[in-house]
Tab-separated table of C-alpha atoms and ligand atoms in Angstrom:
chain	number	residue	atom	x	y	z
A	7	MET	CA	0.000	0.000	0.000
A	8	PRO	CA	1.443	3.427	-0.879
A	9	ALA	CA	2.866	5.283	2.133
A	10	GLY	CA	0.518	7.723	3.770
A	11	ARG	CA	-2.723	6.044	2.627
A	12	ALA	CA	-5.150	4.757	5.216
A	13	CYS	CA	-5.643	0.993	5.269
A	14	PRO	CA	-9.131	0.346	3.846
A	15	ILE	CA	-9.633	-2.712	6.046
A	16	LEU	CA	-8.970	-1.599	9.594
A	17	PRO	CA	-9.883	1.641	11.290
A	18	GLN	CA	-6.645	3.526	11.830
A	19	VAL	CA	-5.183	3.921	15.280
A	20	LYS	CA	-1.800	5.419	15.906
A	21	GLU	CA	-0.494	2.080	17.189
A	22	ASP	CA	-1.035	0.600	13.731
A	23	ILE	CA	1.985	2.455	12.421
A	24	LEU	CA	4.567	-0.242	11.710
A	25	PRO	CA	7.144	-0.339	14.509
A	26	GLN	CA	10.851	0.077	13.839
A	27	PRO	CA	12.724	-3.230	13.577
A	28	LEU	CA	14.500	-4.135	16.808
A	29	PRO	CA	17.943	-5.697	17.181
A	30	LEU	CA	18.292	-9.261	18.487
A	31	ALA	CA	19.659	-9.707	21.986
A	32	ARG	CA	23.224	-10.958	22.294
A	33	ALA	CA	24.985	-12.446	25.285
A	34	ARG	CA	27.083	-9.722	26.833
A	35	GLY	CA	29.540	-11.750	28.879
A	36	ARG	CA	28.107	-10.969	32.280
A	37	THR	CA	29.173	-13.124	35.197
A	38	ARG	CA	26.917	-16.115	35.467
A	39	LYS	CA	27.416	-16.978	39.090
A	40	THR	CA	23.780	-17.340	40.054
A	41	ARG	CA	22.064	-20.483	38.899
A	42	VAL	CA	18.289	-20.495	38.584
A	43	CYS	CA	16.256	-23.629	37.922
A	44	ILE	CA	12.859	-23.020	36.283
A	45	ILE	CA	10.341	-25.843	36.580
A	46	GLY	CA	7.753	-25.889	33.773
A	47	GLY	CA	8.251	-25.479	30.029
A	48	GLY	CA	5.110	-23.602	28.999
A	49	GLY	CA	4.999	-19.997	27.814
A	50	THR	CA	5.627	-18.614	31.300
A	51	GLY	CA	8.738	-20.746	31.815
A	52	ALA	CA	9.948	-19.862	28.307
A	53	ALA	CA	9.623	-16.111	28.829
A	54	LEU	CA	11.238	-16.349	32.264
A	55	ALA	CA	14.186	-18.372	30.923
A	56	TYR	CA	14.788	-15.643	28.333
A	57	ASP	CA	14.367	-12.767	30.772
A	58	LEU	CA	16.772	-14.232	33.352
A	59	SER	CA	19.332	-15.208	30.696
A	60	LEU	CA	19.214	-11.669	29.316
A	61	ARG	CA	19.904	-10.372	32.828
A	62	GLY	CA	23.017	-12.546	32.882
A	63	LEU	CA	21.877	-15.403	35.113
A	64	ASP	CA	22.702	-19.052	34.548
A	65	VAL	CA	19.413	-20.799	33.734
A	66	VAL	CA	18.304	-24.402	33.504
A	67	LEU	CA	14.666	-25.182	32.651
A	68	LEU	CA	13.019	-28.539	33.357
A	69	GLU	CA	9.817	-29.689	31.651
A	70	ARG	CA	8.341	-33.080	32.366
A	71	GLY	CA	6.940	-33.571	28.833
A	72	GLU	CA	7.481	-31.936	25.472
A	73	LEU	CA	7.821	-28.148	25.614
A	74	THR	CA	4.384	-26.425	25.625
A	75	SER	CA	2.649	-29.737	26.387
A	76	GLY	CA	0.710	-28.176	29.301
A	77	THR	CA	-1.959	-25.496	28.879
A	78	THR	CA	0.275	-23.410	26.610
A	79	GLY	CA	-0.051	-25.790	23.665
A	80	ARG	CA	-3.836	-26.076	23.988
A	81	HIS	CA	-5.300	-22.623	24.446
A	82	HIS	CA	-7.486	-20.527	22.167
A	83	GLY	CA	-4.680	-18.450	20.673
A	84	GLN	CA	-6.344	-15.086	21.122
A	85	LEU	CA	-4.001	-12.146	21.507
A	86	HIS	CA	-6.149	-10.349	24.073
A	87	SER	CA	-6.354	-6.619	23.456
A	88	GLY	CA	-7.807	-6.423	26.964
A	89	ALA	CA	-11.222	-5.269	25.700
A	90	ARG	CA	-12.851	-8.405	27.120
A	91	TYR	CA	-11.562	-7.467	30.601
A	92	ALA	CA	-12.047	-3.689	30.417
A	93	TRP	CA	-15.498	-3.895	32.019
A	94	PHE	CA	-14.432	-5.480	35.248
A	95	ASP	CA	-10.643	-5.191	35.627
A	96	ARG	CA	-9.068	-2.101	34.132
A	97	ALA	CA	-5.530	-2.960	35.274
A	98	ILE	CA	-5.599	-6.377	33.569
A	99	ALA	CA	-7.113	-4.820	30.450
A	100	GLN	CA	-4.384	-2.173	30.290
A	101	GLU	CA	-1.656	-4.730	30.814
A	102	CYS	CA	-3.043	-6.935	28.029
A	103	TYR	CA	-3.076	-4.041	25.595
A	104	GLU	CA	0.431	-2.896	26.484
A	105	GLU	CA	1.738	-6.432	26.119
A	106	THR	CA	0.088	-6.927	22.725
A	107	LEU	CA	1.951	-3.836	21.510
A	108	ILE	CA	5.241	-5.215	22.822
A	109	LEU	CA	4.681	-8.719	21.403
A	110	ARG	CA	3.765	-7.276	18.023
A	111	ARG	CA	7.140	-5.532	18.073
A	112	ILE	CA	9.378	-8.292	19.404
A	113	VAL	CA	7.801	-11.402	17.882
A	114	PRO	CA	5.664	-10.428	14.845
A	115	GLU	CA	6.281	-13.823	13.228
A	116	ALA	CA	4.015	-15.582	15.745
A	117	ILE	CA	1.193	-13.054	15.541
A	118	GLU	CA	-1.655	-12.526	13.143
A	119	TYR	CA	-2.704	-8.998	13.960
A	120	ASN	CA	-6.135	-9.156	12.471
A	121	GLY	CA	-8.246	-7.077	14.841
A	122	GLY	CA	-11.590	-8.123	16.238
A	123	PHE	CA	-15.274	-7.317	16.238
A	124	PHE	CA	-17.538	-7.499	19.266
A	125	LEU	CA	-21.093	-8.193	18.075
A	126	ALA	CA	-24.289	-7.336	19.928
A	127	LEU	CA	-26.916	-9.920	18.972
A	128	THR	CA	-29.790	-8.804	21.197
A	129	GLU	CA	-31.324	-5.491	22.254
A	130	GLU	CA	-29.904	-6.015	25.712
A	131	GLU	CA	-26.396	-6.513	24.309
A	132	ALA	CA	-26.832	-3.517	22.001
A	133	GLY	CA	-27.558	-1.445	25.096
A	134	LEU	CA	-24.133	-2.369	26.480
A	135	VAL	CA	-22.214	-0.674	23.642
A	136	PRO	CA	-21.765	2.759	25.310
A	137	ASP	CA	-20.507	1.153	28.542
A	138	PHE	CA	-18.200	-1.120	26.615
A	139	LEU	CA	-16.681	1.762	24.631
A	140	ALA	CA	-16.281	3.805	27.807
A	141	ALA	CA	-14.583	0.913	29.630
A	142	CYS	CA	-12.160	0.383	26.723
A	143	ALA	CA	-11.394	4.109	26.602
A	144	ALA	CA	-10.772	4.206	30.356
A	145	ALA	CA	-8.292	1.338	29.954
A	146	GLY	CA	-6.567	3.096	27.041
A	147	ILE	CA	-7.664	0.454	24.530
A	148	PRO	CA	-8.593	1.872	21.117
A	149	SER	CA	-12.103	0.790	20.139
A	150	ARG	CA	-14.842	2.213	17.975
A	151	GLU	CA	-18.323	1.345	16.905
A	152	ILE	CA	-18.561	0.806	13.182
A	153	PRO	CA	-21.847	0.571	11.272
A	154	PHE	CA	-22.921	-3.062	11.256
A	155	SER	CA	-23.381	-2.971	7.475
A	156	ARG	CA	-19.659	-2.140	7.177
A	157	ALA	CA	-18.695	-4.940	9.584
A	158	LEU	CA	-20.726	-7.351	7.459
A	159	GLU	CA	-18.981	-6.140	4.322
A	160	LEU	CA	-15.612	-6.814	5.925
A	161	GLU	CA	-16.642	-10.109	7.507
A	162	PRO	CA	-19.435	-11.644	5.406
A	163	GLY	CA	-19.422	-14.775	7.616
A	164	ILE	CA	-20.787	-13.066	10.745
A	165	ASN	CA	-24.420	-13.266	11.814
A	166	PRO	CA	-26.254	-10.860	9.444
A	167	ARG	CA	-28.889	-10.230	12.123
A	168	ALA	CA	-26.435	-8.751	14.627
A	169	LEU	CA	-27.476	-5.283	15.794
A	170	ARG	CA	-24.254	-3.417	16.574
A	171	SER	CA	-20.519	-3.978	16.094
A	172	VAL	CA	-17.440	-2.613	17.806
A	173	TRP	CA	-13.889	-2.895	16.456
A	174	VAL	CA	-11.083	-3.637	18.951
A	175	PRO	CA	-7.356	-4.361	18.449
A	176	ASP	CA	-7.589	-8.111	19.191
A	177	GLY	CA	-5.482	-10.596	17.285
A	178	SER	CA	-4.509	-14.215	17.197
A	179	PHE	CA	-1.205	-15.971	17.674
A	180	ASP	CA	0.379	-19.325	17.210
A	181	ALA	CA	0.333	-21.091	20.574
A	182	PHE	CA	3.576	-22.963	19.807
A	183	ARG	CA	5.618	-20.461	17.848
A	184	LEU	CA	5.292	-17.677	20.405
A	185	PRO	CA	6.883	-19.623	23.280
A	186	LEU	CA	9.351	-21.345	20.951
A	187	SER	CA	10.792	-17.957	19.994
A	188	PHE	CA	11.332	-17.252	23.701
A	189	PHE	CA	12.955	-20.684	24.127
A	190	ALA	CA	15.194	-20.047	21.110
A	191	ALA	CA	16.241	-16.675	22.538
A	192	ALA	CA	16.929	-18.142	25.976
A	193	ARG	CA	19.022	-20.936	24.531
A	194	ALA	CA	20.980	-18.555	22.328
A	195	LEU	CA	21.932	-16.715	25.529
A	196	GLY	CA	23.139	-19.900	27.190
A	197	ALA	CA	20.059	-21.284	28.972
A	198	VAL	CA	19.856	-25.068	29.162
A	199	ILE	CA	16.356	-26.253	28.171
A	200	ARG	CA	15.574	-29.809	29.216
A	201	PRO	CA	12.247	-31.295	28.092
A	202	TRP	CA	11.232	-34.752	29.383
A	203	CYS	CA	12.684	-33.998	32.829
A	204	GLU	CA	10.137	-34.288	35.618
A	205	VAL	CA	10.774	-32.886	39.062
A	206	LEU	CA	9.899	-35.659	41.509
A	207	GLY	CA	11.131	-34.061	44.715
A	208	LEU	CA	12.684	-30.936	46.199
A	209	GLU	CA	15.589	-31.241	48.624
A	210	ILE	CA	15.446	-28.896	51.595
A	211	SER	CA	18.439	-28.088	53.751
A	212	GLY	CA	17.824	-25.901	56.782
A	213	LYS	CA	15.044	-23.675	55.563
A	214	ARG	CA	16.140	-23.529	51.938
A	215	VAL	CA	15.398	-25.493	48.767
A	216	VAL	CA	18.827	-26.545	47.515
A	217	ALA	CA	18.212	-29.168	44.844
A	218	ALA	CA	15.597	-30.938	42.739
A	219	ARG	CA	15.413	-34.675	42.233
A	220	ILE	CA	14.408	-35.306	38.658
A	221	LEU	CA	13.563	-38.178	36.348
A	222	ASP	CA	15.067	-37.605	32.907
A	223	ARG	CA	13.029	-39.488	30.317
A	224	GLY	CA	14.822	-37.797	27.430
A	225	THR	CA	17.545	-40.429	27.335
A	226	GLU	CA	17.284	-44.021	26.132
A	227	LEU	CA	17.164	-45.276	29.688
A	228	ALA	CA	15.236	-42.984	31.990
A	229	ARG	CA	17.498	-41.950	34.841
A	230	GLU	CA	17.269	-40.004	38.055
A	231	GLU	CA	19.445	-36.955	38.618
A	232	ARG	CA	19.981	-34.245	41.208
A	233	ILE	CA	19.993	-30.614	40.047
A	234	GLU	CA	21.414	-27.969	42.373
A	235	ALA	CA	20.570	-24.285	42.041
A	236	ASP	CA	20.667	-21.060	44.017
A	237	TYR	CA	17.006	-20.463	43.318
A	238	PHE	CA	14.059	-22.469	41.996
A	239	VAL	CA	10.995	-21.027	40.275
A	240	SER	CA	7.853	-23.065	39.758
A	241	ALA	CA	6.201	-22.064	36.476
A	242	THR	CA	4.074	-25.187	36.504
A	243	GLY	CA	0.722	-23.502	35.725
A	244	ALA	CA	-2.247	-25.631	36.742
A	245	TRP	CA	0.189	-28.051	38.433
A	246	ALA	CA	1.597	-25.406	40.792
A	247	GLY	CA	-0.271	-26.900	43.760
A	248	GLU	CA	1.312	-30.317	43.183
A	249	LEU	CA	4.797	-28.872	42.762
A	250	ALA	CA	4.470	-26.771	45.928
A	251	ALA	CA	3.325	-29.853	47.832
A	252	LEU	CA	6.736	-31.426	47.086
A	253	ALA	CA	8.155	-28.772	49.441
A	254	GLY	CA	5.315	-29.213	51.934
A	255	LEU	CA	3.692	-25.926	50.858
A	256	ASP	CA	0.111	-24.999	50.099
A	257	VAL	CA	-0.412	-22.753	47.065
A	258	PRO	CA	-3.869	-21.290	46.296
A	259	ILE	CA	-4.447	-22.459	42.747
A	260	THR	CA	-7.603	-23.600	40.980
A	261	PRO	CA	-7.141	-25.630	37.813
A	262	ALA	CA	-10.143	-24.511	35.725
A	263	PRO	CA	-10.594	-26.490	32.521
A	264	GLY	CA	-12.229	-25.011	29.470
A	265	THR	CA	-13.351	-26.729	26.278
A	266	MET	CA	-12.684	-25.494	22.743
A	267	VAL	CA	-13.999	-26.778	19.400
A	268	ALA	CA	-12.232	-26.254	16.075
A	269	VAL	CA	-14.255	-26.594	12.889
A	270	ARG	CA	-12.971	-26.781	9.323
A	271	GLY	CA	-13.175	-23.487	7.477
A	272	ARG	CA	-11.877	-20.026	8.181
A	273	PHE	CA	-15.139	-18.127	8.509
A	274	SER	CA	-13.659	-14.780	9.525
A	275	ASP	CA	-10.287	-13.087	9.405
A	276	ARG	CA	-10.857	-11.258	12.652
A	277	VAL	CA	-11.543	-12.490	16.167
A	278	ILE	CA	-15.341	-12.387	16.582
A	279	SER	CA	-16.602	-11.933	20.156
A	280	ARG	CA	-20.035	-11.655	21.714
A	281	LEU	CA	-20.652	-8.265	23.268
A	282	ARG	CA	-21.838	-9.435	26.658
A	283	HIS	CA	-20.332	-10.139	30.039
A	284	PRO	CA	-18.080	-13.232	29.845
A	285	ALA	CA	-20.010	-16.465	29.323
A	286	ASP	CA	-19.506	-19.834	27.644
A	287	GLY	CA	-18.740	-19.782	23.925
A	288	ASP	CA	-18.371	-16.093	23.299
A	289	ILE	CA	-15.194	-15.939	21.195
A	290	VAL	CA	-14.416	-17.262	17.702
A	291	VAL	CA	-10.721	-17.191	16.789
A	292	PRO	CA	-9.515	-17.843	13.233
A	293	GLN	CA	-6.448	-20.090	13.216
A	294	ARG	CA	-5.010	-20.980	9.801
A	295	GLY	CA	-7.854	-22.805	7.962
A	296	LEU	CA	-9.889	-23.402	11.100
A	297	SER	CA	-12.342	-21.449	13.220
A	298	ILE	CA	-12.190	-22.133	16.955
A	299	ILE	CA	-15.052	-21.436	19.322
A	300	GLY	CA	-14.341	-21.262	23.026
A	301	SER	CA	-14.582	-21.666	25.758
A	302	THR	CA	-16.273	-23.007	28.875
A	303	GLN	CA	-15.198	-23.085	32.497
A	304	ARG	CA	-15.408	-25.569	35.356
A	305	VAL	CA	-12.985	-26.621	38.059
A	306	THR	CA	-11.057	-29.825	38.664
A	307	ASP	CA	-8.577	-31.354	41.114
A	308	ASN	CA	-6.774	-33.173	38.359
A	309	PRO	CA	-5.469	-31.126	35.423
A	310	ASP	CA	-3.927	-34.281	33.921
A	311	SER	CA	-7.096	-35.972	32.840
A	312	LEU	CA	-9.219	-33.557	30.839
A	313	LEU	CA	-11.793	-34.588	28.300
A	314	PRO	CA	-14.174	-32.162	26.595
A	315	PRO	CA	-17.695	-33.083	27.814
A	316	ARG	CA	-20.185	-33.760	24.981
A	317	GLU	CA	-22.701	-31.216	26.304
A	318	GLU	CA	-20.041	-28.484	26.337
A	319	ILE	CA	-19.181	-29.276	22.714
A	320	GLN	CA	-22.866	-28.924	21.769
A	321	THR	CA	-23.170	-25.631	23.652
A	322	LEU	CA	-20.069	-24.260	21.979
A	323	LEU	CA	-21.223	-25.216	18.485
A	324	ALA	CA	-24.582	-23.512	19.120
A	325	GLU	CA	-22.921	-20.370	20.512
A	326	GLY	CA	-20.461	-20.385	17.608
A	327	ALA	CA	-23.347	-20.534	15.139
A	328	ALA	CA	-24.972	-17.550	16.843
A	329	LEU	CA	-21.895	-15.457	16.065
A	330	VAL	CA	-20.890	-17.099	12.781
A	331	PRO	CA	-23.741	-19.119	11.217
A	332	ALA	CA	-21.420	-21.437	9.234
A	333	PHE	CA	-20.578	-23.188	12.508
A	334	ALA	CA	-23.968	-24.912	12.241
A	335	GLY	CA	-23.049	-27.108	9.294
A	336	ALA	CA	-19.285	-27.197	9.699
A	337	ARG	CA	-17.230	-30.336	10.109
A	338	VAL	CA	-15.706	-30.632	13.565
A	339	HIS	CA	-11.943	-30.907	13.271
A	340	ALA	CA	-11.133	-31.295	16.967
A	341	ALA	CA	-12.500	-30.716	20.441
A	342	TRP	CA	-10.217	-30.517	23.463
A	343	ALA	CA	-9.858	-29.070	26.929
A	344	ALA	CA	-7.090	-27.334	28.853
A	345	ALA	CA	-6.826	-26.109	32.430
A	346	ARG	CA	-6.492	-22.434	33.335
A	347	PRO	CA	-4.140	-21.892	36.243
A	348	LEU	CA	-6.392	-19.540	38.234
A	349	ALA	CA	-4.600	-17.834	41.107
A	350	GLY	CA	-7.022	-18.344	43.983
A	351	ARG	CA	-9.554	-20.778	45.356
A	352	ALA	CA	-12.938	-21.341	43.700
A	353	GLU	CA	-15.959	-20.582	45.870
A	354	GLY	CA	-18.649	-22.666	44.185
A	355	ASP	CA	-18.810	-20.505	41.039
A	356	GLU	CA	-16.554	-22.569	38.785
A	357	GLY	CA	-13.793	-20.107	39.574
A	358	ARG	CA	-15.437	-17.284	37.609
A	359	SER	CA	-14.945	-14.790	40.428
A	360	ILE	CA	-11.197	-15.474	40.601
A	361	SER	CA	-9.223	-12.674	38.977
A	362	ARG	CA	-7.330	-13.425	35.753
A	363	ASP	CA	-4.371	-11.583	37.217
A	364	PHE	CA	-1.153	-13.318	38.198
A	365	SER	CA	0.983	-13.245	41.312
A	366	VAL	CA	4.520	-14.142	42.246
A	367	LEU	CA	4.713	-16.019	45.539
A	368	ASP	CA	8.036	-15.611	47.333
A	369	HIS	CA	8.017	-18.647	49.612
A	370	GLU	CA	10.663	-17.162	51.892
A	371	ALA	CA	8.440	-14.197	52.745
A	372	ARG	CA	5.242	-16.248	52.706
A	373	ASP	CA	6.214	-19.611	54.212
A	374	GLY	CA	9.714	-19.185	55.631
A	375	LEU	CA	11.218	-21.432	52.935
A	376	ALA	CA	14.040	-19.751	50.997
A	377	GLY	CA	15.179	-20.506	47.442
A	378	LEU	CA	11.749	-21.028	45.905
A	379	ALA	CA	9.123	-18.863	44.197
A	380	THR	CA	5.917	-19.754	42.361
A	381	ILE	CA	4.324	-17.792	39.541
A	382	ILE	CA	0.593	-18.455	39.244
A	383	GLY	CA	-2.350	-17.163	37.207
A	384	GLY	CA	-2.174	-14.897	34.168
A	385	LYS	CA	-2.661	-15.696	30.528
A	386	ALA	CA	-0.533	-16.428	27.495
A	387	THR	CA	-0.829	-12.872	26.126
A	388	VAL	CA	0.995	-11.475	29.162
A	389	LEU	CA	3.740	-14.131	29.368
A	390	ARG	CA	6.498	-11.514	28.969
A	391	ALA	CA	5.079	-9.324	31.745
A	392	MET	CA	4.696	-12.363	34.017
A	393	ALA	CA	8.344	-13.202	33.429
A	394	GLU	CA	9.426	-9.605	34.057
A	395	LYS	CA	7.666	-9.387	37.430
A	396	THR	CA	8.969	-12.808	38.492
A	397	ALA	CA	12.545	-11.981	37.472
A	398	ASP	CA	12.318	-8.578	39.221
A	399	ALA	CA	11.222	-10.295	42.450
A	400	LEU	CA	13.936	-12.925	42.146
A	401	CYS	CA	16.675	-10.368	41.464
A	402	ALA	CA	15.500	-8.254	44.406
A	403	ARG	CA	15.583	-11.317	46.651
A	404	LEU	CA	19.097	-12.278	45.457
A	405	GLY	CA	20.433	-8.715	45.510
A	406	ILE	CA	21.119	-8.676	41.767
A	407	GLN	CA	20.944	-5.340	39.947
A	408	ALA	CA	19.840	-6.107	36.409
A	409	PRO	CA	16.855	-4.441	34.747
A	410	CYS	CA	14.430	-6.222	32.434
A	411	GLU	CA	15.302	-5.764	28.755
A	412	THR	CA	12.927	-8.184	27.082
A	413	ALA	CA	10.826	-5.419	25.507
A	414	ASP	CA	13.892	-3.934	23.822
A	415	PHE	CA	15.006	-6.771	21.555
A	416	ALA	CA	13.416	-8.789	18.780
A	417	LEU	CA	13.083	-12.507	19.398
A	418	PRO	CA	14.649	-14.941	16.963
A	419	SER	CA	12.499	-17.154	14.761
A	420	TRP	CA	10.786	-20.094	16.466
A	421	ARG	CA	12.676	-22.264	13.920
A	422	ASP	CA	15.936	-21.389	15.630
A	423	TYR	CA	14.870	-23.427	18.616
A	424	TYR	CA	15.149	-26.520	16.420
A	425	THR	CA	18.068	-25.494	14.222
A	426	GLY	CA	20.071	-24.234	17.196
A	427	ARG	CA	21.064	-21.234	15.075
A	428	ARG	CA	22.331	-18.306	17.148
A	429	PRO	CA	21.692	-14.691	16.280
B	12	FAD	C1	-9.599	-22.980	27.620
B	12	FAD	C2	-8.484	-21.975	27.699
B	12	FAD	C3	-8.378	-20.985	26.732
B	12	FAD	C4	-7.376	-20.031	26.832
B	12	FAD	N1	-7.264	-19.103	25.859
B	12	FAD	C5	-6.313	-18.159	25.933
B	12	FAD	C6	-6.181	-17.203	24.896
B	12	FAD	O1	-6.895	-17.234	23.901
B	12	FAD	N2	-5.235	-16.239	25.041
B	12	FAD	C7	-4.416	-16.179	26.136
B	12	FAD	O2	-3.609	-15.266	26.210
B	12	FAD	N3	-4.499	-17.101	27.135
B	12	FAD	C8	-5.406	-18.090	27.048
B	12	FAD	N4	-5.509	-19.037	28.028
B	12	FAD	C9	-4.603	-18.969	29.184
B	12	FAD	C10	-3.246	-19.588	28.854
B	12	FAD	O3	-3.407	-20.753	28.114
B	12	FAD	C11	-2.461	-19.925	30.106
B	12	FAD	O4	-2.502	-18.858	31.013
B	12	FAD	C12	-1.008	-20.208	29.797
B	12	FAD	O5	-0.908	-21.087	28.702
B	12	FAD	C13	-0.312	-20.819	30.990
B	12	FAD	O6	1.027	-21.053	30.641
B	12	FAD	P1	2.019	-21.610	31.730
B	12	FAD	O7	3.361	-21.709	31.106
B	12	FAD	O8	1.907	-20.792	32.971
B	12	FAD	O9	1.437	-23.062	32.090
B	12	FAD	P2	1.592	-24.416	31.245
B	12	FAD	O10	1.630	-24.191	29.808
B	12	FAD	O11	0.566	-25.375	31.756
B	12	FAD	O12	3.039	-24.921	31.660
B	12	FAD	C14	3.307	-25.560	32.877
B	12	FAD	C15	4.224	-26.718	32.568
B	12	FAD	O13	4.728	-27.275	33.795
B	12	FAD	C16	4.984	-28.645	33.545
B	12	FAD	N5	5.128	-29.343	34.815
B	12	FAD	C17	4.153	-29.570	35.737
B	12	FAD	N6	4.662	-30.269	36.771
B	12	FAD	C18	5.980	-30.480	36.496
B	12	FAD	C19	7.038	-31.168	37.174
B	12	FAD	N7	6.846	-31.770	38.358
B	12	FAD	N8	8.265	-31.217	36.592
B	12	FAD	C20	8.496	-30.602	35.388
B	12	FAD	N9	7.514	-29.957	34.706
B	12	FAD	C21	6.289	-29.902	35.255
B	12	FAD	C22	3.753	-29.072	32.731
B	12	FAD	O14	4.011	-30.254	32.009
B	12	FAD	C23	3.512	-27.861	31.846
B	12	FAD	O15	4.078	-28.008	30.547
B	12	FAD	C24	-6.472	-20.044	27.932
B	12	FAD	C25	-6.562	-21.057	28.878
B	12	FAD	C26	-7.547	-22.026	28.756
B	12	FAD	C27	-7.608	-23.127	29.737
């Protein structure tokens, strides 16, 4: 498109101006005296491994399965602009939006920045539009109502009987490529990433965690090993309660599974959301040649055995068809479930009242056990921010002066994780 012309597809916001390319981070020969062991190889662990390596720490990351085999490899893939949260948690909404801007700059390869429409399907929902726009504005998230006829022109697959439509800067991302770019960056800076290594026990000496006992299944003969470190961080998501129990600790975490259904056919290019307070089946995300409707929410004690219940699949297909009618006759490609790591305890409401925020638990301050922290809650969109706050807390605890720099450098390609290429 010629420079200076407005894009005919998306309403213009100043953030749509293409960002300047960033340099890749390079190891800068800092002393690597402090060894940190991260437990959990999802997006949170990946971003933390990169952040700490960039600050010059010596990092080893242990993941019991394949990388991203927990919730990270099974979520909806929506790059949350924060609009969905603006109504009830302005701080989370703002953080989401700020992080989407950073991710679009540092890892554009993993992101499809396609924007999103919120659709009001009923009079009641149409009445929510002014509040919704005001909440987005208060959170600093660009949004604007566009005539529904225009929305339908841009997205002919949406329900033609919708009443009002609001554009927001949502997007979608590849659930695997995003964390793999962080893993590639961490490894290029010297981090040791060890999939197939399960932490079976934590060794405590005095009042400090000093080592992890692991089972390494990545070798021909599975073998046990002892890993020493100055500090351990549990980034085990929905399994954080089980990991903490290895040190005799109680961590308030609610694994909250949600179901998603992918159907064949890309029925929209944008994320299509229902303009109502969060409920089951209110978001359709386009992913490659599929459309994914999600999700639901319940709670479980066991995040390892999750099957998508038949009735939830039916509900999702019906809700999907309300937003995008082609869902009604589409061929189901896959249905699956994954567990949200909600930071708190459910009080009989399927965890819906638990905030989607995250917290870093310093077990020395909280439980009198040094050398261990747990990061719980959050969402994939804010993985970099989660890592930054965790690394800040860890550095403060260890007396290390090293600021976060992960927003300042581009990440390498996700392919580099496999090729081992170094920037
Ligand atoms: C239904 C659903 C839809 C979602 N949709 C979105 C979305 O569209 N956008 C978004 O931004 N977020 C979304 N989320 C949230 C997002 O998926 C999660 O917040 C995020 O993936 C959590 O990443 P994590 O790295 O903290 O946890 P995980 O990816 O679960 O990683 C934890 C890892 O720890 C490992 N582990 C556990 N115990 C041990 C042990 N003893 N030893 C070694 N390793 C261990 C596990 O194997 C696992 O791989 C969704 C979540 C759900 C459930």
